[in-house]
Tab-separated table of C-alpha atoms in Angstrom:
chain	number	residue	atom	x	y	z
A	220	MET	CA	-30.245	0.519	-5.756
A	221	ALA	CA	-26.519	-0.269	-3.852
A	222	ALA	CA	-28.765	-1.973	-1.133
A	223	ARG	CA	-28.126	-5.375	-3.333
A	224	PHE	CA	-24.170	-5.000	-3.779
A	225	GLU	CA	-23.729	-3.651	0.140
A	226	GLY	CA	-21.066	-5.868	0.555
A	227	LEU	CA	-19.977	-5.859	-3.282
A	228	ASP	CA	-20.124	-9.504	-3.474
A	229	PHE	CA	-21.651	-10.422	-7.443
A	230	TYR	CA	-19.386	-13.950	-6.581
A	231	ASP	CA	-20.946	-15.037	-3.555
A	232	ILE	CA	-16.439	-14.833	-2.131
A	233	ASP	CA	-18.313	-15.177	1.272
A	234	ALA	CA	-18.892	-18.412	1.114
A	235	LEU	CA	-15.106	-18.672	0.221
A	236	LEU	CA	-13.908	-17.247	3.566
A	237	SER	CA	-13.230	-18.316	7.170
A	238	GLU	CA	-15.931	-16.815	9.605
A	239	GLU	CA	-12.355	-15.738	11.287
A	240	GLU	CA	-11.796	-13.067	7.756
A	241	ARG	CA	-14.847	-11.799	7.179
A	242	MET	CA	-14.947	-11.313	11.001
A	243	VAL	CA	-11.877	-8.797	10.422
A	244	ARG	CA	-13.477	-7.826	7.122
A	245	ASP	CA	-16.693	-6.115	8.555
A	246	THR	CA	-14.191	-4.904	11.987
A	247	ILE	CA	-12.306	-2.866	9.434
A	248	ARG	CA	-15.560	-1.679	7.136
A	249	ASP	CA	-17.067	-0.457	9.728
A	250	TRP	CA	-14.362	1.629	11.121
A	251	VAL	CA	-13.749	2.902	8.027
A	252	GLU	CA	-17.517	3.986	7.629
A	253	GLU	CA	-17.745	5.917	11.256
A	254	ARG	CA	-14.062	7.536	11.738
A	255	LEU	CA	-12.614	7.645	9.165
A	256	ILE	CA	-15.083	8.340	6.132
A	257	PRO	CA	-16.504	11.312	7.259
A	258	LEU	CA	-13.730	12.885	7.866
A	259	ILE	CA	-11.003	11.656	4.666
A	260	GLY	CA	-12.373	14.193	2.365
A	261	ASP	CA	-11.617	17.494	4.383
A	262	ALA	CA	-8.811	16.008	5.237
A	263	TYR	CA	-7.487	15.776	1.430
A	264	VAL	CA	-8.684	19.060	0.736
A	265	ASP	CA	-6.351	20.511	3.021
A	266	ARG	CA	-3.398	17.870	2.045
A	267	ARG	CA	-3.163	16.233	6.125
A	268	PHE	CA	-2.599	12.797	6.897
A	269	PRO	CA	-5.229	12.484	10.196
A	270	THR	CA	-2.471	11.565	12.234
A	271	GLU	CA	-5.317	10.946	14.924
A	272	LEU	CA	-6.317	8.086	13.873
A	273	ILE	CA	-3.170	6.296	13.677
A	274	PRO	CA	-3.861	5.009	17.331
A	275	GLU	CA	-7.075	3.000	16.028
A	276	LEU	CA	-4.951	2.027	13.489
A	277	GLY	CA	-2.558	0.333	16.079
A	278	GLU	CA	-5.419	-0.625	18.244
A	279	LEU	CA	-7.246	-2.286	15.939
A	280	GLY	CA	-4.675	-4.866	15.392
A	281	VAL	CA	-3.936	-3.453	11.241
A	282	LEU	CA	-0.480	-2.483	11.362
A	283	GLY	CA	1.350	-5.754	11.033
A	284	ALA	CA	-1.291	-8.479	11.040
A	285	ASN	CA	0.198	-11.089	8.795
A	286	LEU	CA	3.119	-10.976	11.767
A	287	PRO	CA	3.255	-13.250	14.394
A	288	GLU	CA	1.708	-12.917	17.692
A	289	GLU	CA	4.823	-13.286	19.889
A	290	TYR	CA	6.309	-10.478	18.875
A	291	GLY	CA	2.797	-7.926	19.328
A	292	CYS	CA	1.189	-8.731	15.990
A	293	ALA	CA	-2.446	-10.269	15.379
A	294	GLY	CA	-0.740	-13.232	13.493
A	295	LEU	CA	-3.834	-13.566	10.863
A	296	ASN	CA	-2.948	-14.544	8.011
A	297	ASN	CA	-2.543	-13.159	4.494
A	298	VAL	CA	-6.789	-13.508	3.595
A	299	ALA	CA	-7.453	-11.398	6.166
A	300	TYR	CA	-4.509	-9.219	6.016
A	301	GLY	CA	-5.209	-8.764	2.143
A	302	LEU	CA	-9.371	-7.636	3.796
A	303	ILE	CA	-7.830	-5.768	5.510
A	304	MET	CA	-6.033	-3.328	3.231
A	305	GLN	CA	-8.927	-3.790	0.450
A	306	GLU	CA	-11.297	-2.161	3.350
A	307	LEU	CA	-9.255	0.674	4.246
A	308	GLU	CA	-8.335	1.508	0.735
A	309	ARG	CA	-12.338	2.179	0.522
A	310	GLY	CA	-11.091	5.372	2.158
A	311	ASP	CA	-8.203	5.836	1.358
A	312	SER	CA	-5.375	5.095	-0.649
A	313	GLY	CA	-3.688	7.348	2.184
A	314	ILE	CA	-4.373	5.425	4.440
A	315	ARG	CA	-3.792	1.919	3.113
A	316	SER	CA	-0.216	3.402	2.130
A	317	PHE	CA	0.481	4.411	5.967
A	318	ALA	CA	-0.442	0.698	6.790
A	319	SER	CA	1.510	-1.296	3.970
A	320	VAL	CA	4.026	0.555	4.966
A	321	GLN	CA	4.907	0.597	8.711
A	322	GLY	CA	3.585	-3.603	8.006
A	323	ALA	CA	4.683	-4.866	4.618
A	324	LEU	CA	7.872	-2.406	4.564
A	325	VAL	CA	8.887	-1.743	8.011
A	326	MET	CA	7.819	-4.336	10.188
A	327	TYR	CA	8.410	-7.187	7.748
A	328	PRO	CA	12.441	-6.741	6.331
A	329	ILE	CA	12.813	-6.014	10.919
A	330	HIS	CA	10.691	-9.387	11.703
A	331	ALA	CA	12.886	-11.054	8.119
A	332	PHE	CA	16.105	-9.473	8.157
A	333	GLY	CA	16.667	-8.184	11.265
A	334	SER	CA	17.938	-9.310	14.580
A	335	GLU	CA	15.917	-10.993	17.451
A	336	GLU	CA	17.212	-7.532	19.392
A	337	HIS	CA	15.039	-5.787	16.254
A	338	ARG	CA	12.123	-7.123	16.659
A	339	ARG	CA	11.776	-7.597	20.475
A	340	THR	CA	12.471	-3.464	20.544
A	341	TRP	CA	10.743	-2.092	17.247
A	342	LEU	CA	7.983	-4.700	16.210
A	343	PRO	CA	5.795	-4.651	19.580
A	344	ALA	CA	5.685	-0.622	19.331
A	345	LEU	CA	5.371	-0.830	15.649
A	346	ALA	CA	2.281	-2.671	15.832
A	347	SER	CA	0.765	-1.084	18.426
A	348	ALA	CA	1.449	2.510	16.459
A	349	GLU	CA	3.753	3.884	19.459
A	350	LYS	CA	5.911	4.183	16.647
A	351	ILE	CA	5.825	4.886	12.791
A	352	GLY	CA	8.200	3.336	10.424
A	353	CYS	CA	9.314	4.525	7.340
A	354	PHE	CA	11.452	2.621	4.381
A	355	GLY	CA	14.303	4.166	2.742
A	356	LEU	CA	14.782	2.395	-1.087
A	357	THR	CA	13.844	5.096	-3.730
A	358	GLU	CA	15.780	7.556	-5.007
A	359	PRO	CA	15.262	10.559	-6.707
A	360	ASP	CA	17.803	9.072	-10.215
A	361	TYR	CA	16.320	4.925	-8.571
A	362	GLY	CA	13.364	3.973	-9.022
A	363	SER	CA	12.737	1.801	-11.250
A	364	ASN	CA	15.750	0.859	-10.824
A	365	PRO	CA	16.865	0.522	-7.402
A	366	ALA	CA	20.479	-1.446	-8.020
A	367	GLY	CA	21.320	1.538	-10.100
A	368	MET	CA	21.216	3.628	-5.896
A	369	ILE	CA	24.279	6.519	-4.631
A	370	THR	CA	23.408	6.134	-0.991
A	371	ARG	CA	26.646	4.304	0.336
A	372	ALA	CA	27.321	2.806	3.903
A	373	ARG	CA	30.421	2.893	4.890
A	374	ARG	CA	32.092	0.786	7.303
A	375	THR	CA	33.544	2.707	10.065
A	376	ALA	CA	35.968	1.352	13.314
A	377	ASP	CA	32.918	1.074	15.407
A	378	GLY	CA	29.645	0.731	13.031
A	379	TRP	CA	28.257	2.322	10.123
A	380	VAL	CA	28.132	5.592	7.950
A	381	LEU	CA	25.556	6.230	5.689
A	382	ASN	CA	25.468	8.990	3.144
A	383	GLY	CA	22.370	9.993	0.257
A	384	THR	CA	19.206	11.198	-0.117
A	385	LYS	CA	15.597	8.519	-0.598
A	386	MET	CA	12.674	10.412	-1.819
A	387	TRP	CA	8.743	9.379	-2.821
A	388	ILE	CA	8.822	8.084	1.134
A	389	THR	CA	5.222	7.411	2.844
A	390	ASN	CA	5.305	8.363	6.735
A	391	GLY	CA	9.166	9.664	6.394
A	392	SER	CA	7.825	13.633	7.936
A	393	MET	CA	6.506	11.532	11.389
A	394	ALA	CA	8.629	8.279	11.263
A	395	ASP	CA	10.813	8.174	14.106
A	396	VAL	CA	12.066	4.697	12.386
A	397	ALA	CA	13.671	4.622	8.828
A	398	VAL	CA	15.111	0.877	7.394
A	399	ILE	CA	17.470	1.866	5.202
A	400	TRP	CA	19.111	0.245	2.404
A	401	ALA	CA	22.725	1.684	0.974
A	402	GLN	CA	24.906	0.013	-1.045
A	403	THR	CA	28.454	-1.159	1.202
A	404	ARG	CA	30.599	-2.501	-1.783
A	405	GLU	CA	34.208	-2.553	-0.303
A	406	PRO	CA	36.748	-5.159	-1.531
A	407	GLY	CA	35.746	-8.689	-0.700
A	408	ASP	CA	32.126	-7.221	0.216
A	409	THR	CA	29.522	-9.370	-2.218
A	410	LYS	CA	26.385	-9.340	-0.620
A	411	GLY	CA	26.476	-5.382	-1.844
A	412	ILE	CA	22.967	-3.955	-1.006
A	413	ARG	CA	22.069	-4.062	2.416
A	414	GLY	CA	19.576	-2.594	5.283
A	415	PHE	CA	20.043	-0.799	8.532
A	416	VAL	CA	17.489	0.119	11.454
A	417	VAL	CA	18.132	4.057	11.416
A	418	PRO	CA	16.304	6.061	14.652
A	419	THR	CA	15.557	9.455	13.130
A	420	ASP	CA	16.253	11.675	15.652
A	421	THR	CA	20.046	9.626	14.759
A	422	PRO	CA	21.812	12.429	13.565
A	423	GLY	CA	22.589	13.404	10.401
A	424	PHE	CA	19.327	11.876	9.655
A	425	GLY	CA	16.415	14.748	7.395
A	426	ALA	CA	13.632	14.434	6.570
A	427	ARG	CA	11.148	17.310	4.428
A	428	ASP	CA	7.692	16.969	3.094
A	429	GLN	CA	7.465	16.305	-0.233
A	430	LYS	CA	5.842	19.215	-1.967
A	431	GLY	CA	3.341	20.211	-5.066
A	432	LYS	CA	1.681	17.068	-4.546
A	433	LEU	CA	-1.561	16.344	-6.584
A	434	SER	CA	-2.453	13.038	-5.507
A	435	LEU	CA	-2.099	11.189	-2.216
A	436	LEU	CA	-2.600	14.621	-0.733
A	437	ALA	CA	-3.703	12.854	2.913
A	438	SER	CA	-0.393	11.511	3.132
A	439	ASP	CA	2.512	11.549	4.603
A	440	THR	CA	5.064	11.853	1.794
A	441	SER	CA	8.950	12.917	2.161
A	442	GLU	CA	12.174	13.346	0.653
A	443	LEU	CA	14.725	11.210	3.455
A	444	VAL	CA	18.463	13.163	3.762
A	445	LEU	CA	21.176	11.352	5.486
A	446	ASP	CA	24.177	13.079	6.014
A	447	ASP	CA	26.844	11.359	7.967
A	448	VAL	CA	24.616	9.612	9.908
A	449	HIS	CA	26.914	7.231	12.921
A	450	VAL	CA	24.707	3.946	12.899
A	451	PRO	CA	26.362	1.429	15.350
A	452	GLU	CA	27.556	-1.882	13.909
A	453	ASP	CA	24.208	-3.724	15.297
A	454	ALA	CA	22.092	-1.059	13.161
A	455	LEU	CA	22.805	-3.827	10.273
A	456	MET	CA	20.028	-5.706	9.584
A	457	PRO	CA	22.539	-8.700	9.604
A	458	GLY	CA	19.566	-11.206	7.330
A	459	SER	CA	19.560	-8.791	4.267
A	460	THR	CA	21.547	-10.001	1.449
A	461	GLY	CA	22.008	-8.013	-1.458
A	462	LEU	CA	18.619	-6.269	-3.852
A	463	LYS	CA	16.919	-9.640	-3.020
A	464	SER	CA	15.724	-8.933	0.521
A	465	PRO	CA	14.220	-5.018	-0.701
A	466	LEU	CA	12.706	-6.888	-3.631
A	467	MET	CA	11.113	-9.146	-1.142
A	468	CYS	CA	9.366	-6.553	1.071
A	469	LEU	CA	8.091	-5.057	-2.636
A	470	THR	CA	6.664	-8.293	-2.936
A	471	GLN	CA	4.550	-7.773	0.454
A	472	ALA	CA	3.292	-4.656	-0.312
A	473	ARG	CA	2.292	-5.493	-3.878
A	474	TYR	CA	0.310	-8.263	-1.964
A	475	GLY	CA	-1.482	-5.510	0.331
A	476	ILE	CA	-1.633	-3.313	-3.058
A	477	ALA	CA	-3.731	-5.618	-5.157
A	478	TRP	CA	-6.208	-5.871	-2.163
A	479	GLY	CA	-6.738	-2.171	-1.627
A	480	ALA	CA	-6.991	-0.901	-5.354
A	481	VAL	CA	-10.334	-3.615	-5.407
A	482	GLY	CA	-11.048	-1.866	-2.322
A	483	ALA	CA	-10.654	2.128	-4.465
A	484	ALA	CA	-12.766	0.478	-7.223
A	485	MET	CA	-15.319	-1.471	-4.277
A	486	ALA	CA	-16.132	2.798	-3.723
A	487	CYS	CA	-16.131	4.215	-6.478
A	488	PHE	CA	-19.094	1.561	-7.409
A	489	HIS	CA	-21.395	2.320	-4.515
A	490	GLU	CA	-21.057	5.835	-5.257
A	491	SER	CA	-21.673	5.364	-9.095
A	492	ALA	CA	-24.317	3.080	-8.047
A	493	ASP	CA	-26.471	5.100	-5.259
A	494	TYR	CA	-25.622	8.278	-7.589
A	495	ALA	CA	-27.826	6.501	-10.785
A	496	GLY	CA	-30.182	5.980	-8.369
A	497	THR	CA	-31.133	9.023	-7.124
A	498	ARG	CA	-29.928	11.708	-10.283
A	499	VAL	CA	-32.428	12.789	-12.292
A	500	MET	CA	-32.663	13.895	-16.040
A	501	PHE	CA	-34.607	13.937	-18.838
A	502	ASP	CA	-37.473	12.225	-16.898
A	503	GLY	CA	-36.267	9.767	-14.892
A	504	THR	CA	-32.642	8.500	-13.132
A	505	ILE	CA	-29.711	7.639	-15.345
A	506	GLY	CA	-30.287	4.282	-13.971
A	507	GLY	CA	-32.344	4.037	-16.668
A	508	LYS	CA	-30.394	5.033	-19.335
A	509	GLN	CA	-28.354	2.600	-20.980
A	510	ILE	CA	-25.052	4.423	-21.385
A	511	GLN	CA	-25.121	4.272	-17.305
A	512	GLN	CA	-25.856	0.828	-17.161
A	513	VAL	CA	-23.157	-0.484	-19.556
A	514	ARG	CA	-20.663	1.826	-16.544
A	515	LEU	CA	-22.437	-0.006	-14.113
A	516	ALA	CA	-21.943	-3.636	-15.468
A	517	ASP	CA	-18.725	-3.037	-16.499
A	518	MET	CA	-17.124	-2.180	-12.346
A	519	LEU	CA	-19.013	-4.987	-11.089
A	520	THR	CA	-18.016	-7.191	-13.801
A	521	TRP	CA	-14.115	-5.273	-13.049
A	522	ILE	CA	-14.568	-5.832	-9.900
A	523	THR	CA	-15.688	-9.330	-9.473
A	524	GLN	CA	-13.002	-10.877	-11.269
A	525	GLY	CA	-9.944	-8.658	-9.311
A	526	GLN	CA	-11.852	-10.002	-5.895
A	527	LEU	CA	-11.131	-13.164	-7.319
A	528	LEU	CA	-7.644	-12.935	-8.807
A	529	CYS	CA	-6.920	-11.291	-4.342
A	530	TYR	CA	-8.495	-14.635	-3.473
A	531	ARG	CA	-6.808	-17.118	-4.626
A	532	LEU	CA	-3.033	-15.255	-4.499
A	533	GLY	CA	-3.966	-15.275	-0.550
A	534	ARG	CA	-4.658	-18.481	-0.462
A	535	LEU	CA	-1.738	-19.081	-2.252
A	536	LYS	CA	0.670	-17.063	-0.558
A	537	ASP	CA	-0.413	-18.601	2.749
A	538	GLU	CA	0.206	-22.164	0.984
A	539	GLY	CA	3.858	-20.377	0.510
A	540	THR	CA	3.143	-21.163	-2.894
A	541	MET	CA	2.990	-17.147	-4.218
A	542	THR	CA	5.674	-16.336	-6.748
A	543	PRO	CA	6.606	-12.453	-6.943
A	544	GLN	CA	5.357	-12.961	-10.907
A	545	GLN	CA	2.031	-13.754	-9.553
A	546	VAL	CA	1.802	-10.913	-7.419
A	547	SER	CA	3.406	-7.905	-10.014
A	548	LEU	CA	0.288	-9.822	-12.354
A	549	ALA	CA	-2.733	-9.204	-10.170
A	550	LYS	CA	-0.830	-5.531	-8.439
A	551	ARG	CA	-0.915	-4.417	-12.631
A	552	ALA	CA	-4.342	-5.961	-13.271
A	553	ASN	CA	-6.463	-4.474	-9.758
A	554	VAL	CA	-4.544	-0.551	-9.919
A	555	ASP	CA	-5.487	-0.866	-13.749
A	556	MET	CA	-9.264	-1.701	-13.186
A	557	ALA	CA	-9.067	0.617	-10.449
A	558	CYS	CA	-7.740	3.351	-12.203
A	559	ASN	CA	-10.443	3.299	-14.911
A	560	ILE	CA	-13.130	2.798	-12.283
A	561	ALA	CA	-12.583	5.905	-10.730
A	562	ARG	CA	-12.268	7.666	-13.774
A	563	GLU	CA	-15.924	6.046	-15.025
A	564	ALA	CA	-17.608	7.088	-12.281
A	565	ARG	CA	-15.826	10.257	-11.858
A	566	ARG	CA	-17.355	10.696	-15.395
A	567	LEU	CA	-20.940	9.213	-14.012
A	568	LEU	CA	-21.229	11.696	-11.346
A	569	GLY	CA	-20.784	15.065	-13.899
A	570	ALA	CA	-20.207	18.042	-12.739
A	571	ASN	CA	-20.767	17.143	-9.013
A	572	GLY	CA	-17.779	15.112	-9.880
A	573	ILE	CA	-15.304	17.286	-8.958
A	574	LEU	CA	-16.504	18.411	-5.720
A	575	ALA	CA	-14.654	16.891	-2.983
A	576	GLU	CA	-18.060	15.853	-1.073
A	577	TYR	CA	-17.755	12.743	-3.156
A	578	ALA	CA	-15.168	10.069	-3.300
A	579	SER	CA	-14.352	8.895	-6.746
A	580	MET	CA	-12.195	12.013	-8.145
A	581	ARG	CA	-10.046	11.543	-4.959
A	582	HIS	CA	-9.853	8.347	-5.863
A	583	MET	CA	-8.716	8.655	-9.572
A	584	ALA	CA	-6.189	11.149	-8.429
A	585	ASN	CA	-4.860	8.759	-5.559
A	586	LEU	CA	-4.932	6.042	-8.101
A	587	GLU	CA	-2.449	7.629	-10.263
A	588	SER	CA	-0.141	7.571	-8.169
A	589	VAL	CA	-0.955	3.883	-6.935
A	590	TYR	CA	-0.246	3.012	-10.393
A	591	THR	CA	3.054	4.114	-10.363
A	592	TYR	CA	4.799	3.429	-6.630
A	593	GLU	CA	5.851	-0.052	-6.017
A	594	GLY	CA	6.229	-0.994	-9.589
A	595	THR	CA	5.407	1.214	-12.786
A	596	HIS	CA	2.711	-0.700	-14.412
A	597	ASP	CA	4.939	-0.756	-17.735
A	598	VAL	CA	8.337	-2.754	-14.844
A	599	HIS	CA	5.411	-5.260	-13.917
A	600	SER	CA	4.555	-6.256	-17.741
A	601	LEU	CA	8.420	-6.429	-18.726
A	602	ILE	CA	7.858	-8.853	-15.469
A	603	LEU	CA	5.392	-10.951	-17.118
A	604	GLY	CA	7.536	-10.681	-20.094
A	605	GLN	CA	10.185	-11.822	-18.980
A	606	THR	CA	8.209	-14.681	-17.147
A	607	ILE	CA	6.468	-15.505	-20.572
A	608	THR	CA	9.241	-15.289	-22.965
A	609	GLY	CA	12.546	-16.064	-20.589
A	610	VAL	CA	14.195	-12.407	-21.983
A	611	SER	CA	14.976	-9.870	-19.839
A	612	ALA	CA	13.619	-6.467	-21.575
A	613	PHE	CA	15.290	-3.895	-19.194
């Protein structure tokens, strides 16, 4: 049954893509099928990020893929980058999260706000996966309201001292470098929140695994503790100027998430369509039953809508006209869509849907985290509400 939807392109979006964009997508799709999918179920059950795949991600050029070639990156356009995120999340949200954090939340701010020395030192090593990075913004009591962060950077005679705690940090336990955001308000300081490039072997820097997760089990999630972490003056990213800077990073990550959610939804659709074509019940396949056909029709419709949303958003980004509010709409809509599809796919699979050998429940659990991080569904609703009415409800 699902053979007709192998690429799941019901509206022939392929015809709108360049040859390079299709080639990039197909390369990552093949890698996901051959390398990631055979092992991700076991890694998820074992609560283990498949670190053995990290060098391959570097070789594929997916890390910071839309950043310039002069820094060792692939220099792809943003539609190609989005398609990479889509295909990685076909495999697992944790793998896409790894790549999103490395590229959009570590490499992007170093490129956008860092010094030339920061760029030359870190970007090639991060692009090749020789080094791993993490992004320290969220705190235990300040997620949706990062402006209230407690972490402080105090200027000293020869640099800065950082103190604070960061929470829900992807890649934190295995990172070689952290982009840390801290309050720097002092008399005469009008910039407030600034970004710092902090090697994780700096004395006073600690990371510990987040325990008790029921989602993103094949992802490294940590708490960071900064206890009198002394860094030199040049650790400061000179272009970081207040809360706007980390929010710009989040816009980059949310863009990739909008595409990634489509990939998770596609994986659930394929699994459902295959299962419906082979599972026999009441003397026929369940794919011949009305209720399952309605489920599959809804999935196909929702995914097609999500693909068109991402395609247009990607072209706007490449044109330089994309707005953060447009990204909020796409992140909100596509993650909600993917959550609904994963849930319906799990139900279509019946009792088998709770087994690790099937992907839908794993995607369903992962997407509950994606629904929350990088701006919760409700926060994006309020962003759009403010855009519509001109009144902030925060």
